[in-house]
Amino acid sequence: DVHPLLVLSPREFNVRTGIVIGLPMTTARYNETNPFAIRFVGPKGAVSYILGHQPKSFDWRARAAKPHPWKQVTEETFVLACETLNQIILIGS
């Protein structure tokens, strides 16, 4: 079962711990009205959403996780996802 995830944790952390921390991604259109969903368009025009209110962690080795075919989002989208999560966790406030 495939569960796309925008990985937020740095590679060094991921390698040392075997854990990744990130935000799930989905193509479910009902997220269009979700204030914590970051809309972005993939390489072939597929509209997707990063769920900024649902941080997850998992053991990528145990799950044999692989990089998403899209590889990465734009830096602008990545920053927006981090800022959206920070509205909830309030780092630095």
Steps between C-alpha positions, in 0.01 A plus 500: 500500500650834392479799734681804353673718759678833475808432713588791729777340705858536374674206331758469781222449757320253273813291444609496866158415642327311220206735556358767269275783613272661247158599376270271301409584142172419327305567183163502680316804361301562818819650644447804274314667789730376777687805640799280594532329160769641272395468137769435242518369146721204418715458189219370278241751621360279777352712779609376841485617861749488785314456829674753724299403808588129499872455577606136493810299579587147403786255468590529133726195510234270646250622241752484215409857407606635163526856368185630332523501119469881507814511721430835669271801509618851424683688774205741519258212561733343758527830692123549487447148639742572787331833572158333501616239750655774712157670529410198713820419689622862540877450499672820607190662647 
